[in-house]
Coordinates of C-alpha atoms in Angstrom, one line a residue:
Chain A
M688 CA 3.6 20.4 -38.5
F689 CA 6.4 18.3 -37.0
K690 CA 6.5 18.5 -33.3
Q691 CA 9.7 17.5 -31.5
R692 CA 9.2 14.9 -28.9
E693 CA 9.9 16.1 -25.4
L694 CA 12.7 14.3 -23.6
N695 CA 11.8 12.7 -20.3
S696 CA 14.0 13.3 -17.3
S697 CA 15.9 10.0 -17.7
E698 CA 16.7 10.8 -21.4
R699 CA 17.7 14.3 -20.4
G700 CA 20.1 12.8 -17.8
A701 CA 21.5 10.5 -20.4
T702 CA 22.1 13.4 -22.8
W703 CA 23.9 15.3 -20.1
L704 CA 26.0 12.3 -19.2
H705 CA 27.0 11.9 -22.8
R706 CA 27.9 15.6 -23.0
F707 CA 30.0 15.2 -19.9
A708 CA 31.8 12.2 -21.3
L709 CA 32.5 14.3 -24.4
V710 CA 34.1 17.0 -22.3
A711 CA 36.2 14.5 -20.4
T712 CA 37.3 12.9 -23.7
F713 CA 38.3 16.2 -25.2
S714 CA 40.2 17.1 -22.0
T715 CA 42.0 13.8 -22.3
F716 CA 43.0 14.7 -25.8
V717 CA 44.3 18.1 -24.5
L718 CA 46.2 16.1 -21.8
I719 CA 47.9 14.0 -24.5
I720 CA 49.0 17.2 -26.2
A721 CA 50.3 18.6 -22.9
G722 CA 52.2 15.4 -22.3
A723 CA 53.7 15.5 -25.7
L724 CA 54.8 19.1 -25.1
V725 CA 56.6 18.0 -21.9
T726 CA 58.6 15.4 -23.9
G727 CA 59.2 17.7 -26.9
N728 CA 60.5 20.5 -24.6
E729 CA 62.7 18.1 -22.7
A730 CA 60.9 19.3 -19.5
G731 CA 60.1 15.9 -18.0
L732 CA 62.4 16.5 -15.0
A733 CA 61.9 20.3 -14.8
V734 CA 59.9 19.6 -11.6
P735 CA 62.1 17.3 -9.5
D736 CA 59.5 16.3 -6.9
W737 CA 56.1 14.6 -7.1
P738 CA 53.2 14.7 -6.2
L739 CA 53.9 18.3 -5.2
S740 CA 55.8 20.7 -7.5
Y741 CA 58.7 22.5 -5.9
G742 CA 57.1 21.6 -2.6
S743 CA 53.9 23.4 -3.4
L744 CA 50.7 23.2 -5.5
M745 CA 51.7 26.1 -7.7
P746 CA 55.4 26.5 -8.5
P747 CA 56.8 29.5 -10.4
M748 CA 55.6 28.8 -14.0
V749 CA 58.9 29.5 -15.7
G750 CA 60.7 27.6 -18.5
G751 CA 60.2 23.9 -18.5
I752 CA 58.2 24.1 -15.3
R753 CA 55.3 25.6 -17.4
Y754 CA 55.1 22.4 -19.4
E755 CA 55.6 19.8 -16.7
H756 CA 53.4 21.5 -14.1
G757 CA 50.8 22.4 -16.8
H758 CA 50.7 18.7 -17.7
R759 CA 50.1 17.8 -14.0
M760 CA 47.3 20.4 -13.7
V761 CA 45.5 19.1 -16.8
A762 CA 46.0 15.5 -15.6
T763 CA 44.5 16.4 -12.2
F764 CA 41.5 18.0 -14.0
V765 CA 41.1 14.9 -16.2
G766 CA 41.4 12.7 -13.1
F767 CA 38.5 14.6 -11.4
L768 CA 36.4 14.5 -14.6
T769 CA 37.0 10.7 -14.8
M770 CA 36.0 10.3 -11.1
I771 CA 32.8 12.2 -11.7
L772 CA 32.1 10.3 -14.9
A773 CA 32.6 6.9 -13.2
F774 CA 30.3 7.8 -10.3
W775 CA 27.7 9.3 -12.7
L776 CA 27.7 6.1 -14.7
W777 CA 27.4 4.1 -11.5
R778 CA 24.4 6.0 -10.5
G779 CA 22.7 6.7 -13.8
E780 CA 23.7 4.1 -16.3
S781 CA 21.6 0.9 -16.7
R782 CA 24.1 -1.1 -18.7
R783 CA 26.5 -3.0 -16.4
S784 CA 29.3 -3.2 -19.0
V785 CA 29.3 0.6 -19.4
R786 CA 29.3 1.2 -15.6
M787 CA 32.3 -1.2 -15.4
L788 CA 34.0 0.6 -18.2
G789 CA 33.7 3.9 -16.2
F790 CA 35.4 2.3 -13.2
L791 CA 38.0 0.8 -15.4
A792 CA 38.8 4.3 -16.8
L793 CA 39.0 5.6 -13.2
G794 CA 41.5 2.8 -12.3
V795 CA 43.5 3.5 -15.4
V796 CA 43.8 7.2 -14.8
I797 CA 45.0 6.6 -11.2
I798 CA 47.6 4.1 -12.4
Q799 CA 48.6 6.6 -15.1
G800 CA 49.1 9.3 -12.5
I801 CA 51.3 7.0 -10.4
L802 CA 53.3 6.0 -13.5
G803 CA 53.8 9.7 -14.2
G804 CA 55.1 10.2 -10.7
I805 CA 57.4 7.2 -11.0
T806 CA 58.9 8.6 -14.2
V807 CA 59.8 11.8 -12.3
L808 CA 61.1 10.2 -9.1
F809 CA 63.2 7.6 -11.1
F810 CA 64.5 10.1 -13.7
L811 CA 62.6 9.0 -16.7
P812 CA 63.4 5.3 -17.0
T813 CA 62.6 4.4 -20.6
I814 CA 60.3 1.5 -19.8
I815 CA 58.2 3.6 -17.4
S816 CA 58.1 6.6 -19.8
V817 CA 57.0 4.4 -22.7
S818 CA 54.4 2.7 -20.5
H819 CA 53.1 6.1 -19.4
A820 CA 52.8 7.2 -23.0
C821 CA 51.0 3.9 -24.0
L822 CA 48.6 3.9 -21.1
A823 CA 47.7 7.5 -22.0
Q824 CA 46.5 6.2 -25.4
A825 CA 44.7 3.3 -23.8
F826 CA 42.9 5.7 -21.4
F827 CA 42.0 7.9 -24.4
C828 CA 40.5 4.8 -26.0
L829 CA 38.4 4.1 -22.9
M830 CA 37.1 7.7 -22.8
V831 CA 36.3 7.6 -26.6
S832 CA 34.4 4.3 -25.9
L833 CA 32.5 5.8 -23.1
T834 CA 31.5 8.8 -25.2
L835 CA 30.3 6.5 -28.0
L836 CA 28.4 4.2 -25.7
T837 CA 26.6 7.0 -23.9
S838 CA 25.6 8.8 -27.0
P839 CA 21.8 9.0 -27.7
D840 CA 22.4 7.6 -31.2
W841 CA 24.1 4.5 -29.8
R842 CA 21.1 3.8 -27.5
Q843 CA 18.8 3.6 -30.5
G844 CA 18.7 0.3 -32.3
V845 CA 19.7 0.1 -35.9
P846 CA 18.9 -2.5 -38.5
K847 CA 21.8 -4.9 -39.0
I848 CA 23.5 -5.3 -42.4
E849 CA 24.9 -8.7 -43.2
D850 CA 28.6 -8.9 -43.8
R851 CA 29.2 -11.7 -46.3
N852 CA 33.0 -11.3 -46.6
N853 CA 35.2 -14.3 -45.5
F854 CA 37.4 -12.1 -43.3
S855 CA 34.7 -10.0 -41.7
F856 CA 34.8 -6.2 -41.6
R857 CA 34.5 -6.3 -37.8
R858 CA 37.6 -8.5 -37.5
L859 CA 39.5 -6.2 -39.9
C860 CA 38.6 -3.2 -37.8
V861 CA 39.8 -4.9 -34.6
L862 CA 43.0 -5.9 -36.3
T863 CA 43.5 -2.3 -37.6
T864 CA 42.9 -0.7 -34.2
G865 CA 45.2 -3.2 -32.5
S866 CA 47.9 -2.5 -35.1
I867 CA 47.5 1.3 -34.6
Y868 CA 47.9 0.8 -30.9
L869 CA 51.0 -1.3 -31.4
Q870 CA 52.4 1.3 -33.7
L871 CA 51.8 4.0 -31.1
I872 CA 53.9 1.8 -28.6
L873 CA 56.7 1.7 -31.2
G874 CA 56.4 5.4 -31.7
A875 CA 56.6 6.0 -27.9
A876 CA 59.6 3.7 -27.7
L877 CA 61.3 5.6 -30.5
R878 CA 60.6 9.0 -28.9
H879 CA 61.8 8.0 -25.4
S880 CA 64.7 5.8 -26.3
K881 CA 65.8 7.5 -29.6
S882 CA 66.1 4.0 -31.2
G883 CA 64.0 1.6 -33.2
I884 CA 63.1 3.7 -36.3
V885 CA 63.1 0.6 -38.5
F886 CA 60.3 -1.0 -36.4
H887 CA 58.3 2.2 -36.4
L888 CA 58.6 2.5 -40.2
V889 CA 57.5 -1.2 -40.7
G890 CA 54.6 -0.5 -38.3
A891 CA 53.6 2.6 -40.3
F892 CA 53.6 0.5 -43.5
A893 CA 51.4 -2.2 -41.9
V894 CA 49.0 0.3 -40.4
T895 CA 48.7 2.2 -43.7
V896 CA 47.9 -1.1 -45.5
L897 CA 45.3 -2.2 -43.0
A898 CA 43.7 1.3 -42.8
M899 CA 43.4 1.4 -46.6
L900 CA 41.8 -2.0 -46.6
V901 CA 39.2 -0.7 -44.0
V902 CA 38.6 2.4 -46.0
T903 CA 38.3 0.7 -49.4
R904 CA 35.9 -1.9 -47.9
V905 CA 33.6 0.8 -46.5
F906 CA 33.6 2.7 -49.9
K907 CA 32.9 -0.5 -51.8
Y908 CA 30.4 -2.3 -49.6
Y909 CA 28.9 0.2 -47.2
P910 CA 28.7 3.6 -49.0
N911 CA 25.2 4.1 -47.7
V912 CA 26.1 3.5 -44.0
S913 CA 26.7 7.1 -43.0
S914 CA 28.4 6.2 -39.6
L915 CA 30.9 4.0 -41.3
L916 CA 31.4 6.3 -44.3
R917 CA 32.1 9.3 -42.1
A918 CA 34.6 7.5 -40.0
A919 CA 36.3 6.0 -43.0
W920 CA 36.7 9.5 -44.5
V921 CA 38.1 10.9 -41.3
L922 CA 40.4 7.9 -40.9
S923 CA 41.9 8.3 -44.4
I924 CA 42.4 12.1 -44.0
L925 CA 44.0 11.6 -40.5
L926 CA 46.2 8.8 -41.8
L927 CA 47.5 10.9 -44.6
A928 CA 48.2 13.8 -42.2
Q929 CA 49.9 11.4 -39.8
L930 CA 52.2 10.1 -42.6
F931 CA 53.3 13.6 -43.4
L932 CA 53.8 14.5 -39.8
G933 CA 55.8 11.3 -39.2
T934 CA 58.1 12.1 -42.1
G935 CA 58.3 15.7 -40.9
S936 CA 59.2 14.7 -37.4
Y937 CA 62.0 12.4 -38.6
L938 CA 63.5 15.1 -40.9
I939 CA 63.3 17.9 -38.4
R940 CA 64.9 15.7 -35.7
L941 CA 67.7 15.0 -38.1
A942 CA 68.1 18.7 -39.1
T943 CA 68.1 19.9 -35.5
R944 CA 70.2 17.3 -33.8
Q945 CA 73.1 19.8 -33.2
D946 CA 70.7 22.3 -31.6
V947 CA 71.3 23.3 -28.0
Q948 CA 67.6 23.6 -27.2
P949 CA 64.3 22.3 -28.6
G950 CA 63.1 24.5 -31.4
L951 CA 59.5 25.6 -31.9
A952 CA 59.1 23.9 -35.3
M953 CA 60.5 20.6 -33.9
V954 CA 58.2 20.7 -30.8
T955 CA 55.1 21.6 -33.0
I956 CA 55.6 18.9 -35.5
T957 CA 56.4 16.1 -33.1
T958 CA 53.6 17.1 -30.8
A959 CA 51.2 17.2 -33.7
H960 CA 52.4 13.7 -34.7
V961 CA 51.5 12.4 -31.2
A962 CA 48.1 14.2 -31.2
V963 CA 47.1 13.0 -34.7
G964 CA 48.3 9.5 -33.8
A965 CA 45.8 9.5 -30.9
L966 CA 43.1 10.7 -33.2
V967 CA 43.9 8.0 -35.8
L968 CA 43.5 5.4 -33.0
A969 CA 40.3 7.0 -31.7
T970 CA 38.8 7.0 -35.2
S971 CA 39.7 3.4 -35.9
L972 CA 38.3 2.5 -32.5
S973 CA 35.0 4.2 -33.2
L974 CA 34.9 2.6 -36.6
T975 CA 35.3 -0.8 -34.9
F976 CA 32.5 0.0 -32.5
Q977 CA 30.2 1.1 -35.4
S978 CA 31.1 -2.0 -37.3
Y979 CA 29.9 -4.1 -34.4
R980 CA 26.8 -2.0 -34.1
V981 CA 25.6 -2.0 -37.7
L982 CA 27.0 -5.2 -39.2
S983 CA 26.2 -8.8 -38.5
Q984 CA 28.1 -11.9 -39.3
A985 CA 26.5 -13.9 -42.1
N986 CA 25.7 -17.5 -41.3
R987 CA 28.0 -19.3 -43.6
V988 CA 28.0 -22.8 -44.8
R989 CA 31.5 -24.3 -44.9
R990 CA 32.3 -27.3 -47.1
F991 CA 34.9 -29.7 -46.0
S992 CA 36.5 -31.5 -48.9
T993 CA 37.2 -34.6 -46.9
A994 CA 33.7 -34.8 -45.3
P995 CA 30.5 -34.9 -47.3
Q996 CA 28.3 -33.4 -44.6
K997 CA 27.7 -29.7 -44.2
V998 CA 28.6 -27.9 -41.0
A999 CA 26.6 -24.8 -40.2
L1000 CA 28.6 -22.1 -38.3
Chain B
M323 CA 26.6 -34.0 -21.6
K324 CA 30.2 -34.1 -20.3
M325 CA 32.5 -31.2 -21.3
E326 CA 35.9 -31.8 -22.8
P327 CA 38.7 -31.2 -20.2
G328 CA 40.3 -28.4 -22.4
K329 CA 37.0 -26.6 -22.8
A330 CA 36.2 -27.0 -19.1
S331 CA 39.4 -25.4 -18.1
L332 CA 38.8 -22.6 -20.6
V333 CA 35.4 -22.0 -19.1
N334 CA 36.8 -22.0 -15.6
T335 CA 39.5 -19.5 -16.5
H336 CA 36.9 -17.3 -18.1
K337 CA 34.7 -17.6 -14.9
I338 CA 37.7 -16.7 -12.7
L339 CA 38.6 -13.8 -14.8
M340 CA 35.1 -12.5 -14.9
K341 CA 34.8 -12.9 -11.1
G342 CA 38.1 -11.1 -10.6
L343 CA 36.9 -8.2 -12.8
E344 CA 33.6 -8.1 -11.0
T345 CA 35.4 -8.0 -7.7
I346 CA 37.6 -5.1 -8.8
M347 CA 34.7 -3.3 -10.4
N348 CA 32.5 -3.7 -7.4
P349 CA 32.0 0.0 -6.5
R350 CA 32.5 -0.5 -2.7
K351 CA 35.7 -2.5 -3.1
F352 CA 36.9 -0.1 -5.7
A353 CA 36.2 2.8 -3.4
L354 CA 38.3 1.1 -0.7
L355 CA 41.1 0.5 -3.1
F356 CA 41.0 4.1 -4.2
A357 CA 41.0 5.3 -0.7
T358 CA 44.0 3.1 0.2
L359 CA 45.9 4.4 -2.9
T360 CA 45.0 8.0 -2.0
M361 CA 46.2 7.5 1.6
M362 CA 49.5 6.1 0.3
L363 CA 50.0 9.0 -2.0
I364 CA 49.2 11.5 0.9
L365 CA 51.7 9.7 3.1
Y366 CA 54.2 9.8 0.4
A367 CA 53.6 13.5 -0.2
C368 CA 54.1 14.3 3.5
G369 CA 57.4 12.5 3.6
G370 CA 58.7 13.4 0.2
G371 CA 58.8 16.7 -1.7
E372 CA 61.6 19.1 -2.3
Q373 CA 64.9 18.4 -0.5
K374 CA 66.0 21.3 1.6
T375 CA 69.0 22.8 -0.2
G376 CA 72.1 23.1 1.9
E377 CA 71.8 19.4 2.9
T378 CA 74.8 17.3 2.2
G379 CA 74.3 14.7 -0.6
E380 CA 73.5 11.1 0.5
Q381 CA 76.4 9.7 -1.5
K382 CA 79.3 8.6 0.8
A383 CA 82.8 9.7 0.0
P384 CA 85.0 6.8 -1.1
E385 CA 87.1 5.2 1.6
T386 CA 90.8 5.1 0.7
T387 CA 92.0 1.5 0.7
G388 CA 95.7 2.2 1.2
P389 CA 98.1 4.8 2.4
V390 CA 97.8 8.3 0.9
T391 CA 100.6 9.1 -1.5
Q392 CA 102.3 12.4 -0.6
I393 CA 103.4 14.6 -3.4
D394 CA 107.0 15.7 -2.9
P395 CA 107.2 19.3 -4.2
A396 CA 111.0 18.8 -4.7
T397 CA 110.4 16.2 -7.5
A398 CA 106.9 17.2 -8.7
A399 CA 106.7 17.4 -12.5
T400 CA 104.3 19.4 -14.7
V401 CA 102.5 18.6 -18.0
T402 CA 101.4 21.6 -20.0
G403 CA 100.0 21.9 -23.5
K404 CA 97.6 23.5 -25.9
I405 CA 94.4 22.2 -27.5
S406 CA 93.9 23.2 -31.1
Y407 CA 91.1 22.9 -33.5
E408 CA 91.7 21.9 -37.1
G409 CA 89.3 22.7 -39.9
E410 CA 86.6 25.2 -40.6
K411 CA 85.4 27.0 -37.4
P412 CA 81.9 26.0 -36.5
K413 CA 79.3 28.8 -36.6
P414 CA 78.4 29.9 -33.1
I415 CA 74.9 28.8 -32.1
Q416 CA 72.9 31.6 -30.4
I417 CA 70.8 30.6 -27.4
R418 CA 67.2 31.7 -27.4
M419 CA 66.4 32.9 -23.9
D420 CA 63.3 34.7 -25.0
A421 CA 61.1 32.0 -23.6
E422 CA 62.2 33.0 -20.1
A423 CA 62.0 36.7 -19.5
A424 CA 64.1 36.5 -16.3
C425 CA 67.0 34.9 -18.2
A426 CA 66.7 37.2 -21.3
A427 CA 66.8 40.3 -19.0
L428 CA 70.2 39.2 -17.7
H429 CA 71.9 39.6 -21.0
K430 CA 72.4 42.7 -23.2
E431 CA 74.4 40.8 -25.8
P432 CA 73.5 37.6 -27.6
V433 CA 74.6 34.5 -25.7
Y434 CA 76.1 31.6 -27.6
A435 CA 76.3 27.9 -26.9
Q436 CA 79.6 26.7 -25.4
Q437 CA 79.7 23.3 -27.0
V438 CA 82.5 24.0 -29.5
V439 CA 84.3 27.2 -28.6
V440 CA 87.2 28.0 -31.0
N441 CA 89.0 31.2 -30.1
G442 CA 91.9 33.0 -31.9
N443 CA 94.8 31.0 -33.1
N444 CA 92.5 27.9 -33.3
A445 CA 92.5 27.5 -29.5
L446 CA 89.9 25.1 -28.4
Q447 CA 88.3 25.9 -25.0
Y448 CA 86.5 23.6 -22.5
V449 CA 88.6 20.5 -23.1
F450 CA 89.0 18.3 -20.0
V451 CA 92.5 17.0 -19.8
Y452 CA 93.5 14.4 -17.1
V453 CA 95.9 11.6 -16.3
K454 CA 94.1 8.5 -17.5
E455 CA 96.8 5.9 -16.8
G456 CA 100.2 5.7 -15.0
L457 CA 99.3 6.4 -11.4
G458 CA 98.6 2.7 -10.6
D459 CA 96.7 2.1 -7.4
K460 CA 98.1 5.2 -5.6
N461 CA 95.7 7.1 -3.4
F462 CA 95.9 10.8 -3.2
E463 CA 94.5 13.1 -0.6
I464 CA 91.0 14.2 -1.4
S465 CA 90.6 18.0 -1.3
K466 CA 88.1 19.2 1.2
E467 CA 87.8 22.5 -0.7
P468 CA 84.6 22.5 -2.6
V469 CA 84.5 23.0 -6.3
V470 CA 81.9 25.7 -7.1
L471 CA 79.4 25.4 -9.9
D472 CA 77.3 28.6 -10.3
Q473 CA 74.0 29.1 -12.2
K474 CA 74.5 32.6 -13.4
G475 CA 72.8 34.4 -16.3
C476 CA 71.0 31.1 -16.9
M477 CA 74.3 29.5 -17.8
Y478 CA 76.5 27.1 -15.9
H479 CA 79.9 28.5 -14.7
P480 CA 82.2 26.8 -15.4
H481 CA 80.9 24.9 -18.4
V482 CA 83.4 22.1 -18.0
F483 CA 85.3 21.3 -14.8
G484 CA 86.9 18.5 -12.8
V485 CA 86.4 17.3 -9.3
Q486 CA 88.1 14.5 -7.3
A487 CA 85.9 11.5 -6.3
G488 CA 84.6 12.4 -2.9
Q489 CA 85.5 16.1 -3.1
P490 CA 82.5 18.4 -2.3
L491 CA 80.7 20.1 -5.1
K492 CA 79.0 23.3 -4.1
V493 CA 76.1 24.5 -6.3
L494 CA 75.0 28.1 -6.2
N495 CA 72.1 29.8 -7.8
S496 CA 73.0 33.5 -8.4
D497 CA 70.0 34.0 -10.8
P498 CA 66.7 35.7 -10.0
T499 CA 64.9 32.6 -11.3
T500 CA 64.3 29.0 -10.4
H501 CA 66.6 26.2 -11.8
N502 CA 66.7 22.5 -11.3
I503 CA 70.1 20.9 -11.3
H504 CA 70.3 17.4 -12.7
P505 CA 73.5 15.4 -13.3
V506 CA 73.1 12.3 -15.4
P507 CA 75.9 10.0 -14.3
A508 CA 76.4 6.4 -15.4
N509 CA 78.6 5.2 -12.5
N510 CA 77.3 7.5 -9.7
R511 CA 73.9 8.0 -8.3
E512 CA 71.7 10.3 -10.3
W513 CA 70.0 13.2 -8.5
N514 CA 67.8 16.1 -9.5
K515 CA 67.3 19.1 -7.1
S516 CA 65.3 22.3 -7.4
M517 CA 67.0 25.6 -6.6
S518 CA 64.9 28.7 -6.1
P519 CA 66.5 32.2 -6.3
G520 CA 68.6 33.0 -3.3
V521 CA 68.5 29.5 -1.9
T522 CA 71.3 28.2 0.4
P523 CA 74.0 26.5 -1.7
L524 CA 73.6 22.8 -2.3
E525 CA 76.5 20.4 -1.6
Q526 CA 77.0 17.0 -3.2
T527 CA 79.8 14.6 -3.9
F528 CA 80.4 11.9 -6.5
P529 CA 82.1 8.9 -4.9
R530 CA 83.2 7.1 -8.1
E531 CA 85.4 8.1 -11.0
E532 CA 83.5 9.0 -14.1
I533 CA 84.4 10.7 -17.4
M534 CA 82.2 12.8 -17.9
I535 CA 78.9 13.5 -16.1
P536 CA 76.6 15.7 -18.1
V537 CA 74.6 18.2 -16.0
K538 CA 71.3 19.6 -17.2
C539 CA 68.7 22.2 -16.2
N540 CA 65.4 20.9 -17.4
V541 CA 63.8 24.3 -16.7
H542 CA 66.2 25.9 -19.2
P543 CA 67.2 23.2 -21.7
W544 CA 70.1 25.1 -23.2
M545 CA 72.0 24.9 -19.8
K546 CA 74.5 22.2 -19.9
S547 CA 77.7 21.5 -18.0
Y548 CA 80.1 18.5 -17.8
I549 CA 81.9 17.2 -14.7
G550 CA 85.0 15.0 -14.9
V551 CA 85.3 12.9 -11.7
V552 CA 88.8 11.4 -11.1
K553 CA 90.4 9.7 -8.1
H554 CA 93.5 12.0 -8.2
P555 CA 94.1 15.8 -8.5
F556 CA 95.8 15.7 -11.9
F557 CA 93.4 17.3 -14.2
A558 CA 92.8 20.6 -16.0
V559 CA 90.4 22.3 -18.4
S560 CA 91.7 24.2 -21.5
K561 CA 91.4 27.9 -21.1
E562 CA 90.4 30.6 -23.6
D563 CA 93.8 30.4 -25.3
G564 CA 93.5 26.6 -25.4
T565 CA 96.3 26.0 -22.9
F566 CA 96.2 23.7 -19.8
E567 CA 98.6 22.8 -17.0
I568 CA 98.7 19.8 -14.8
K569 CA 101.0 20.4 -11.8
G570 CA 102.4 18.3 -9.0
L571 CA 102.8 15.0 -10.9
P572 CA 105.1 12.4 -9.4
P573 CA 107.8 11.5 -11.9
G574 CA 106.7 8.6 -14.2
E575 CA 105.1 7.6 -17.5
Y576 CA 101.5 8.6 -18.1
T577 CA 98.7 8.4 -20.5
I578 CA 97.1 11.8 -20.8
E579 CA 93.6 12.0 -22.2
A580 CA 91.8 15.1 -23.6
W581 CA 88.0 14.9 -23.7
H582 CA 85.7 17.2 -25.6
E583 CA 81.9 17.1 -25.5
K584 CA 81.4 17.1 -29.3
L585 CA 84.8 16.2 -30.7
G586 CA 85.5 13.0 -28.6
T587 CA 88.7 12.0 -26.9
S588 CA 92.4 11.8 -27.8
T589 CA 95.2 10.3 -25.8
Q590 CA 99.0 10.7 -25.7
K591 CA 101.8 9.2 -23.7
V592 CA 104.3 11.3 -21.8
T593 CA 107.2 10.6 -19.5
V594 CA 108.2 13.2 -16.9
G595 CA 111.3 13.2 -14.7
P596 CA 111.7 14.9 -11.3
K597 CA 110.9 18.7 -11.6
E598 CA 110.5 18.3 -15.3
T599 CA 108.0 20.2 -17.4
K600 CA 106.8 18.5 -20.6
S601 CA 104.5 19.9 -23.2
V602 CA 101.7 17.7 -24.8
D603 CA 99.6 19.3 -27.5
F604 CA 96.3 17.9 -28.8
T605 CA 94.5 18.7 -32.1
F606 CA 90.9 18.0 -32.6
K607 CA 89.6 17.8 -36.2
A608 CA 86.3 19.3 -37.3
A609 CA 85.1 16.1 -39.0
A610 CA 85.0 14.3 -35.7
V611 CA 81.9 16.2 -34.4
I612 CA 79.7 13.7 -32.4
S613 CA 76.0 14.2 -32.8

């Protein structure tokens, strides 16, 4: 009869650390939604002061204050979780790079909080608001990375598969993740400045092409690598949903431009577009991590037409 | 083996970057940095926060650069007129106050947006009419009487109004709920103040001329008002019947501009003699609606 191996205290600690990272990452995703609700409901300046709200820690939660102060509350919670995670990693994580990543996340969440304050005190300057939105996605990426790196699966070694393609899958994943991040910057710029739709559309096309390349390559070359296959499926579904939400956001903005107040449908669709955008980025990032974990670069022999000798790379 | 200069500098840069990262990521130094930032934030929090309402705005009133022109009542002229709307009347847009119970409770009847208000006889309300040109560099006495903007029923009263540059603007909150008042000027300083129920009225001024300054409440996004800031006292806002009246004008030739938040602007020239009353009518067309 199969007997499950008992975890030692160190392994148990690592499992709890991973679970904590997972909670912090989920909270960060909720924070992104809360931030999108603030912008969607035009409530960015509903609380004129910062770091306090109406001179207190708990203002009357009415109208737009609900969204703005709610966002601040979730942000504070995420800040605390990140602080605990960074110190937990410092104390309990053996890999130096992961410990550093924890502190980097803490630094980013502090800067993000200050940027949020500056947007309020300087009446939402576009550059700061866009930076705030972009840094939020970067922070989410850091949290996703920490969750992946602390997972028990990640700690176990896996046999490497050789990638024989000229343009390696790993590089393709990095390029796709980078493009998605750039596309999110363009989306944030469009949302906060109400201009630049053409750039965002071109970005959407580029991201779709790259993501489809990633997905098709997984289906073609690595259908037996479950970690890659799972992520590729999720990426293709999320991308499809994101394209629909993007079209929906544009159309509903167009249809409601004469409205005197933000409508529920507009807020829901645009917020979902931001949230799914974050998930697309996170999925592509985890696919990139997985590609570095399970694939290895093949040693190739390159021939130079002008030189007779072979150069091993 | 000697390293190529380019490669060496790359390696050095990499080393410097790594060292920098290690320095920042050193837990002790990071804790110090974090503590410093926290202290700065706390210091800021102690000094900042909500401005006590009732304080006078920081913007200074404009200094007159020349003698003040006195208006002679014996020769003062008047410009009157009517603003009309041409085309199919826009459907009134109902405001949804259900998201805020305190606001919804203040109204028994549905409340409609005031962005395009066309009354009987095609009269267009809430058009700001003012003398745009013709007064030269003349300075006029700035009224010390404050113009009152009230937040009542979760709406701004009045919806469109004028104020002289430097004239006090008094903001009231007659509602049992919290508002923030946030003018978004282009030529004056932007400000955003919170106003709790029953708070002491807030007083501010706009020192520079500006047509128009939108005013928002971010707590209740349907609340919008527009302020026309002019250097002189020759302005008016069209009433329910679409009429307006600009009194006390020195005789002369003027360009009168009519501004509407959705329908744009329209100008006309008028010449008035001593004690003369001239009528200038404006018509805004439906097709001109600005998004």
